[in-house]
CSV table of C-alpha atoms in Angstrom, one decimal:
chain,number,residue,atom,x,y,z
A,14,MET,CA,-1.3,28.5,23.0
A,15,ALA,CA,-4.4,26.3,22.6
A,16,ALA,CA,-2.6,24.6,19.7
A,17,THR,CA,0.4,23.9,21.9
A,18,ALA,CA,-1.8,22.3,24.5
A,19,LEU,CA,-3.5,20.2,21.8
A,20,LYS,CA,-0.2,19.1,20.5
A,21,GLU,CA,0.9,18.0,23.9
A,22,GLN,CA,-2.3,16.1,24.3
A,23,LEU,CA,-1.8,14.5,20.9
A,24,ASN,CA,1.8,13.5,21.7
A,25,GLY,CA,0.7,12.1,25.0
A,26,LEU,CA,-2.0,10.0,23.3
A,27,VAL,CA,0.4,8.6,20.7
A,28,ASN,CA,3.1,7.9,23.2
A,29,SER,CA,0.6,6.0,25.3
A,30,MET,CA,-0.5,4.0,22.3
A,31,PHE,CA,3.2,3.0,21.8
A,32,ALA,CA,3.6,2.2,25.5
A,33,GLU,CA,0.4,0.1,25.5
A,34,GLY,CA,1.6,-1.9,22.5
A,35,LEU,CA,-1.1,-0.7,20.2
A,36,LEU,CA,1.6,0.8,17.9
A,37,ASP,CA,5.1,-0.2,17.0
A,38,GLU,CA,8.1,1.3,15.1
A,39,GLN,CA,6.4,0.9,11.8
A,40,PHE,CA,4.0,3.7,12.8
A,41,GLN,CA,7.0,5.8,13.5
A,42,GLN,CA,8.1,5.2,9.9
A,43,LEU,CA,4.8,6.5,8.6
A,44,GLN,CA,5.1,9.5,10.8
A,45,MET,CA,8.5,10.2,9.3
A,46,LEU,CA,7.1,10.1,5.9
A,47,GLN,CA,4.7,12.9,6.7
A,48,ASP,CA,5.8,16.4,6.2
A,49,GLY,CA,4.6,19.8,5.2
A,50,SER,CA,3.9,18.8,1.7
A,51,ASN,CA,1.9,15.8,2.8
A,52,PRO,CA,0.5,16.8,6.1
A,53,GLY,CA,-2.4,14.4,6.0
A,54,PHE,CA,-0.5,11.3,5.1
A,55,VAL,CA,-0.8,9.5,8.4
A,56,ALA,CA,-4.5,10.4,8.7
A,57,GLU,CA,-5.1,9.0,5.2
A,58,VAL,CA,-3.3,5.8,6.0
A,59,VAL,CA,-5.2,5.4,9.3
A,60,THR,CA,-8.5,6.1,7.6
A,61,LEU,CA,-7.7,3.6,4.8
A,62,PHE,CA,-6.6,1.0,7.4
A,63,CYS,CA,-9.8,1.4,9.4
A,64,GLU,CA,-12.1,1.1,6.3
A,65,ASP,CA,-10.2,-1.9,5.1
A,66,SER,CA,-10.2,-3.6,8.5
A,67,GLU,CA,-13.9,-3.2,9.0
A,68,ARG,CA,-14.5,-4.6,5.6
A,69,ILE,CA,-12.4,-7.6,6.4
A,70,LEU,CA,-13.9,-8.1,9.8
A,71,ALA,CA,-17.4,-8.1,8.3
A,72,ASP,CA,-16.4,-10.7,5.8
A,73,LEU,CA,-14.7,-12.8,8.5
A,74,THR,CA,-17.8,-12.7,10.6
A,75,LYS,CA,-19.9,-13.9,7.7
A,76,LEU,CA,-17.5,-16.7,7.0
A,77,MET,CA,-17.3,-17.8,10.6
A,78,ASP,CA,-21.1,-17.9,10.7
A,79,GLN,CA,-21.3,-20.5,8.0
A,80,ALA,CA,-22.3,-24.0,9.0
A,81,VAL,CA,-19.2,-25.3,7.3
A,82,VAL,CA,-16.3,-22.9,7.7
A,83,ASP,CA,-13.9,-22.5,4.8
A,84,TYR,CA,-10.7,-22.1,6.7
A,85,SER,CA,-8.6,-21.3,3.6
A,86,LYS,CA,-10.9,-18.3,2.9
A,87,VAL,CA,-10.8,-17.3,6.5
A,88,ASP,CA,-7.0,-17.5,6.5
A,89,ALA,CA,-6.8,-15.4,3.4
A,90,TYR,CA,-8.7,-12.6,5.0
A,91,VAL,CA,-6.8,-12.8,8.2
A,92,HIS,CA,-3.6,-12.7,6.2
A,93,GLN,CA,-4.8,-9.5,4.5
A,94,LEU,CA,-5.6,-7.9,7.9
A,95,LYS,CA,-2.3,-9.0,9.3
A,96,GLY,CA,-0.5,-7.5,6.3
A,97,SER,CA,-2.2,-4.1,6.5
A,98,SER,CA,-1.8,-3.9,10.3
A,99,SER,CA,1.9,-4.7,9.9
A,100,SER,CA,2.2,-1.9,7.3
A,101,VAL,CA,0.6,0.6,9.6
A,102,GLY,CA,2.3,-0.5,12.7
A,103,THR,CA,-0.8,-1.6,14.6
A,104,GLN,CA,1.0,-4.1,16.7
A,105,ASN,CA,-1.7,-5.6,18.8
A,106,VAL,CA,-4.0,-6.2,15.8
A,107,LYS,CA,-1.1,-7.8,14.0
A,108,LEU,CA,-0.3,-10.1,16.9
A,109,ALA,CA,-4.0,-11.1,17.2
A,110,CYS,CA,-4.1,-12.0,13.5
A,111,ILE,CA,-1.0,-14.1,13.9
A,112,GLN,CA,-2.7,-16.1,16.6
A,113,PHE,CA,-5.9,-16.3,14.5
A,114,ARG,CA,-3.9,-17.8,11.6
A,115,GLN,CA,-2.6,-20.5,13.9
A,116,PHE,CA,-6.2,-21.6,14.6
A,117,CYS,CA,-7.0,-21.5,10.9
A,118,GLU,CA,-4.1,-23.9,10.2
A,119,GLU,CA,-5.5,-26.3,12.8
A,120,ASN,CA,-9.1,-25.9,11.4
A,121,ASN,CA,-10.0,-25.1,15.0
A,122,GLN,CA,-13.5,-23.5,14.9
A,123,GLU,CA,-13.7,-22.6,18.5
A,124,GLY,CA,-10.2,-21.2,18.5
A,125,CYS,CA,-11.0,-19.2,15.4
A,126,MET,CA,-14.2,-17.8,16.9
A,127,ARG,CA,-12.3,-16.7,20.0
A,128,ALA,CA,-9.5,-15.3,17.9
A,129,LEU,CA,-11.9,-13.3,15.8
A,130,ASN,CA,-13.3,-11.8,19.0
A,131,VAL,CA,-9.8,-10.9,20.1
A,132,VAL,CA,-9.0,-9.3,16.8
A,133,LYS,CA,-12.2,-7.3,16.9
A,134,HIS,CA,-11.6,-6.2,20.5
A,135,GLU,CA,-8.1,-5.1,19.6
A,136,TYR,CA,-9.2,-3.3,16.5
A,137,TYR,CA,-12.1,-1.4,18.1
A,138,HIS,CA,-9.9,-0.4,21.0
A,139,LEU,CA,-7.3,0.9,18.5
A,140,ARG,CA,-10.0,2.6,16.4
A,141,SER,CA,-11.3,4.7,19.3
A,142,LYS,CA,-7.7,5.9,20.0
A,143,PHE,CA,-7.2,6.7,16.3
A,144,GLU,CA,-10.5,8.6,16.2
A,145,THR,CA,-9.3,10.8,19.1
A,146,MET,CA,-5.9,11.2,17.4
A,147,LEU,CA,-7.5,12.4,14.2
A,148,GLN,CA,-9.8,14.7,16.0
A,149,LEU,CA,-6.9,16.3,17.8
A,150,GLU,CA,-5.0,16.6,14.5
A,151,ASN,CA,-7.9,18.3,12.9
A,152,ARG,CA,-8.3,20.8,15.7
A,153,ILE,CA,-4.6,21.6,15.6
A,154,GLN,CA,-4.8,22.0,11.9
A,155,ALA,CA,-7.8,24.3,12.3
A,156,TYR,CA,-6.0,26.5,14.9
A,157,GLU,CA,-2.9,26.7,12.7
A,158,THR,CA,-4.9,27.6,9.7
A,159,LYS,CA,-6.7,30.3,11.6
A,160,GLN,CA,-3.3,31.7,12.9
A,161,GLN,CA,-2.0,32.0,9.4
A,162,ASN,CA,-5.1,33.9,8.1
B,78,MET,CA,-11.7,3.1,-2.6
B,79,GLY,CA,-9.1,3.1,-5.5
B,80,GLU,CA,-11.8,3.0,-8.1
B,81,ALA,CA,-11.0,4.4,-11.5
B,82,ARG,CA,-13.1,7.2,-12.5
B,83,GLU,CA,-13.6,7.5,-16.2
B,84,GLY,CA,-14.1,10.7,-18.1
B,85,GLU,CA,-11.9,12.9,-16.0
B,86,GLY,CA,-8.5,14.2,-17.0
B,87,GLU,CA,-6.1,15.9,-14.8
B,88,GLU,CA,-3.4,18.4,-15.7
B,89,ILE,CA,-0.1,17.8,-13.9
B,90,GLY,CA,2.7,20.3,-13.7
B,91,ASN,CA,6.0,18.6,-13.5
B,92,LYS,CA,8.7,20.5,-11.7
B,93,GLY,CA,12.2,19.2,-11.0
B,94,GLY,CA,12.7,17.6,-14.3
B,95,GLY,CA,16.2,16.4,-15.4
B,96,GLY,CA,18.5,14.1,-13.5
B,97,GLY,CA,18.8,13.5,-9.9
B,98,GLY,CA,18.3,9.9,-9.2
B,99,GLY,CA,20.9,7.7,-7.7
B,100,GLY,CA,21.8,4.1,-8.3
B,101,GLY,CA,20.9,1.9,-11.3
B,102,GLY,CA,23.0,4.0,-13.6
B,103,GLY,CA,20.0,6.0,-14.9
B,104,LEU,CA,19.3,9.6,-14.3
B,105,GLY,CA,15.7,9.8,-15.6
B,106,VAL,CA,12.3,9.1,-14.2
B,107,VAL,CA,11.8,5.5,-13.2
B,108,ARG,CA,8.3,4.3,-14.0
B,109,VAL,CA,7.1,1.8,-11.4
B,110,LEU,CA,4.0,-0.4,-11.8
B,111,VAL,CA,2.9,-1.2,-8.2
B,112,VAL,CA,0.6,-4.2,-8.0
B,113,ASP,CA,-1.0,-4.8,-4.6
B,114,ASP,CA,-4.6,-5.6,-3.6
B,115,SER,CA,-4.1,-3.8,-0.3
B,116,PRO,CA,-5.1,-0.2,-0.5
B,117,VAL,CA,-3.1,0.5,2.7
B,118,ASP,CA,0.1,-1.1,1.3
B,119,ARG,CA,-0.3,0.8,-2.0
B,120,LYS,CA,-0.6,4.0,-0.2
B,121,VAL,CA,2.5,3.4,1.9
B,122,VAL,CA,4.6,2.2,-1.0
B,123,GLU,CA,3.6,5.2,-3.1
B,124,MET,CA,4.6,7.6,-0.4
B,125,LEU,CA,7.9,5.8,0.2
B,126,LEU,CA,8.7,6.1,-3.5
B,127,LYS,CA,7.7,9.7,-3.5
B,128,LYS,CA,9.9,10.5,-0.5
B,129,SER,CA,12.9,8.6,-1.6
B,130,GLY,CA,14.5,11.4,-3.5
B,131,GLU,CA,14.5,9.4,-6.7
B,132,MET,CA,12.5,10.4,-9.7
B,133,PHE,CA,9.7,7.8,-9.5
B,134,GLU,CA,6.5,7.9,-11.5
B,135,VAL,CA,4.1,5.5,-9.9
B,136,ILE,CA,1.3,3.6,-11.5
B,137,ALA,CA,-0.7,1.5,-9.0
B,138,VAL,CA,-3.1,-1.2,-9.7
B,139,ASP,CA,-5.1,-3.4,-7.3
B,140,SER,CA,-4.9,-6.7,-9.0
B,141,GLY,CA,-2.7,-9.0,-11.0
B,142,LYS,CA,-5.4,-9.0,-13.7
B,143,LYS,CA,-5.3,-5.2,-14.0
B,144,ALA,CA,-1.5,-5.4,-14.2
B,145,MET,CA,-1.7,-7.8,-17.0
B,146,ASP,CA,-4.3,-5.7,-18.8
B,147,PHE,CA,-2.0,-2.7,-18.4
B,148,LEU,CA,1.0,-4.6,-19.7
B,149,GLY,CA,-1.0,-6.1,-22.6
B,150,LEU,CA,-0.4,-9.6,-21.4
B,151,ASN,CA,-3.9,-11.0,-21.2
B,152,GLU,CA,-5.0,-14.0,-23.2
B,153,GLY,CA,-1.4,-14.8,-24.3
B,154,LYS,CA,-1.3,-11.8,-26.7
B,155,ALA,CA,2.2,-10.5,-27.1
B,156,GLU,CA,1.7,-6.8,-27.2
B,157,SER,CA,4.3,-4.2,-26.9
B,158,PRO,CA,3.5,-1.0,-25.1
B,159,LYS,CA,1.3,1.3,-27.2
B,160,SER,CA,3.3,4.4,-26.5
B,161,ASP,CA,6.2,5.7,-24.5
B,162,ASP,CA,3.8,6.7,-21.8
B,163,GLN,CA,3.1,3.1,-21.0
B,164,LYS,CA,6.7,1.8,-20.8
B,165,ILE,CA,7.4,0.5,-17.4
B,166,ASP,CA,10.9,0.4,-15.9
B,167,VAL,CA,10.2,-2.0,-13.1
B,168,ILE,CA,7.2,-3.9,-11.7
B,169,LEU,CA,6.8,-4.1,-7.9
B,170,SER,CA,4.2,-6.7,-7.1
B,171,ASP,CA,2.8,-8.3,-4.0
B,172,TYR,CA,3.0,-12.0,-3.9
B,173,CYS,CA,-0.3,-12.9,-2.3
B,174,MET,CA,-3.2,-11.6,-4.3
B,175,PRO,CA,-6.5,-13.2,-5.1
B,176,GLU,CA,-7.1,-14.9,-8.4
B,177,ILE,CA,-3.9,-13.9,-10.3
B,178,THR,CA,-1.1,-13.9,-7.7
B,179,GLY,CA,2.1,-12.0,-7.9
B,180,TYR,CA,3.8,-15.3,-8.9
B,181,ASP,CA,1.3,-15.7,-11.8
B,182,LEU,CA,2.0,-12.2,-12.9
B,183,LEU,CA,5.8,-12.7,-12.7
B,184,LYS,CA,5.5,-15.9,-14.8
B,185,ALA,CA,3.3,-14.2,-17.3
B,186,VAL,CA,5.8,-11.4,-17.7
B,187,LYS,CA,8.7,-13.8,-18.1
B,188,ASP,CA,6.9,-16.1,-20.4
B,189,ASN,CA,6.1,-13.3,-22.9
B,190,ILE,CA,8.8,-12.4,-25.4
B,191,CYS,CA,7.9,-8.7,-25.4
B,192,SER,CA,8.0,-8.3,-21.6
B,193,ARG,CA,10.5,-10.9,-20.4
B,194,SER,CA,13.3,-8.4,-20.0
B,195,MET,CA,11.2,-6.2,-17.8
B,196,PRO,CA,12.5,-6.3,-14.2
B,197,VAL,CA,10.0,-7.6,-11.7
B,198,VAL,CA,10.5,-7.2,-7.9
B,199,MET,CA,8.3,-9.2,-5.7
B,200,MET,CA,7.2,-8.3,-2.2
B,201,SER,CA,5.6,-10.2,0.6
B,202,SER,CA,4.9,-10.0,4.3
B,203,GLU,CA,5.9,-13.7,4.6
B,204,ASN,CA,9.6,-14.5,4.9
B,205,ASP,CA,9.2,-17.8,3.2
B,206,SER,CA,12.4,-19.1,1.7
B,207,GLN,CA,10.6,-21.4,-0.7
B,208,ARG,CA,8.4,-18.6,-2.0
B,209,ILE,CA,11.5,-16.4,-2.4
B,210,SER,CA,13.4,-19.1,-4.3
B,211,ARG,CA,10.5,-19.8,-6.6
B,212,CYS,CA,10.3,-16.2,-7.6
B,213,LEU,CA,14.0,-15.7,-8.1
B,214,ALA,CA,14.2,-19.0,-10.0
B,215,ILE,CA,11.9,-17.8,-12.7
B,216,GLY,CA,13.5,-14.4,-13.0
B,217,ALA,CA,12.4,-12.0,-10.3
B,218,GLU,CA,15.1,-9.4,-9.8
B,219,ASP,CA,14.6,-9.2,-6.0
B,220,PHE,CA,12.3,-10.1,-3.2
B,221,LEU,CA,11.4,-7.5,-0.6
B,222,LEU,CA,9.8,-8.1,2.8
B,223,LYS,CA,6.9,-6.0,3.8
B,224,PRO,CA,6.5,-3.6,5.3
B,225,LEU,CA,8.9,-1.9,2.9
B,226,GLN,CA,11.5,0.4,4.4
B,227,VAL,CA,13.4,3.3,2.9
B,228,LYS,CA,16.4,1.1,2.2
B,229,ASP,CA,14.2,-1.2,0.0
B,230,ILE,CA,13.6,1.6,-2.4
B,231,GLN,CA,17.2,1.7,-3.4
B,232,ARG,CA,17.1,-2.0,-4.1
B,233,LEU,CA,14.1,-1.4,-6.3
B,234,ARG,CA,15.9,1.4,-8.1
B,235,ASN,CA,18.8,-0.8,-8.7
B,236,SER,CA,16.6,-3.5,-10.2
B,237,ALA,CA,14.9,-1.0,-12.6
B,238,ARG,CA,15.9,-0.7,-16.2
B,239,PRO,CA,18.4,2.1,-16.8
B,240,THR,CA,16.5,5.2,-17.8
B,241,ALA,CA,17.3,8.0,-20.2
B,242,PRO,CA,17.6,11.4,-18.7
B,243,ALA,CA,14.2,13.0,-18.3
B,244,PRO,CA,13.3,15.1,-21.3
B,245,SER,CA,12.6,18.8,-20.8
B,246,GLN,CA,9.1,18.9,-19.5
B,247,ASP,CA,6.1,20.6,-20.8
B,248,PRO,CA,4.7,22.8,-18.0
B,249,LYS,CA,1.5,20.8,-18.1
B,250,ARG,CA,1.1,17.1,-19.0
B,251,LYS,CA,-2.3,15.4,-19.5
B,252,LEU,CA,-2.7,12.1,-17.8
B,253,PRO,CA,-4.8,9.3,-19.4
B,254,VAL,CA,-8.3,9.7,-18.2
B,255,ASP,CA,-8.9,6.2,-17.1
B,256,LEU,CA,-5.9,6.1,-14.8
B,257,ILE,CA,-7.2,8.6,-12.3
B,258,ALA,CA,-8.7,7.3,-9.1
B,259,GLN,CA,-10.0,8.6,-5.9
B,260,SER,CA,-10.0,7.0,-2.6
B,261,ASN,CA,-12.0,7.8,0.5
B,262,GLY,CA,-13.9,10.5,-1.4
B,263,SER,CA,-11.0,12.8,-1.2
B,264,GLU,CA,-9.1,13.9,-4.3
B,265,ARG,CA,-5.5,13.1,-4.5
B,266,ARG,CA,-3.5,16.1,-5.5
B,267,PRO,CA,-0.3,15.3,-7.1
B,268,HIS,CA,2.7,16.4,-5.2
B,269,LEU,CA,4.9,18.7,-7.3
B,270,ALA,CA,7.4,20.4,-5.1
B,271,GLY,CA,10.9,18.8,-5.0
B,272,VAL,CA,10.8,15.3,-6.4
B,273,ALA,CA,8.7,15.0,-9.5
B,274,ALA,CA,6.7,11.9,-8.6
B,275,PHE,CA,3.1,11.7,-9.8
B,276,LEU,CA,0.6,9.1,-8.9
B,277,LEU,CA,-1.8,7.2,-11.1
B,278,GLU,CA,-4.0,4.6,-9.6
B,279,LEU,CA,-6.2,2.1,-11.5
């Protein structure tokens, strides 16, 4: 029964992430790709996304700290992050990246700095929800494994 | 993430051999070379291919340069595949990649006598009509918008070379050692049940 309660908690969390705009229908596509033979697929994708995003955000921070900002490089990184957030269905991060790219096109340093902060804010908010989501999934998996043994 | 680990081999059992694919007129395994610098996108595409019900064998690389190395296209050398194991039925490449872009890769494939007949399907997150036209003009079979959906896999299948029916499979098949990769410190176990799609990542 504990597993049932955990599953309800997990469903509630994911539903709230959709309602809040953190996730979009692309995330549902990923959920549909997961099945019994690939039970960890969503977790793997989420983990990859988080690692990749943090790498990109670190690189963006360094670029924006330069005395002379190379906007084409900044744009390339933001494009990458926009792409991966689109593939995972992390809507708010994607939208923040789109805005960021606008400022890159304008070579607007102040705008880019603000946009970077927005992207970071959206990403870290999302990450904490993903962490909870993965913890719940792991607990559910542990219960179900215990039940089977 | 996605790093090749040398010196390791992996035995793969291949269940479900024989026909079963739809579209494109072929019944055998379709070997897809996926070229994308995004580890997230590679992962998602690989799973889409695995779940599509077609017989896809996926080889994934993270750069245009590695794709050209794999295809024997570097430095203008016209090399044909060394063995049947390296024949590719379709290349699926991202457009935007650092250094050697998908467009550069497409051009290299089409400029080379040995490879020009190989189907190349481009993909991009940008719905840029000029970009699409450029690629189609120099011989891309199709241009898919990211994120890919299930329906795009059929388009990919239709673009691939017709394949011969899959030969009767040995119960175990050794993979080339330098094509095995790990990501996130966790081993990737090939998925064997149902669709026989096994994954190699450079």
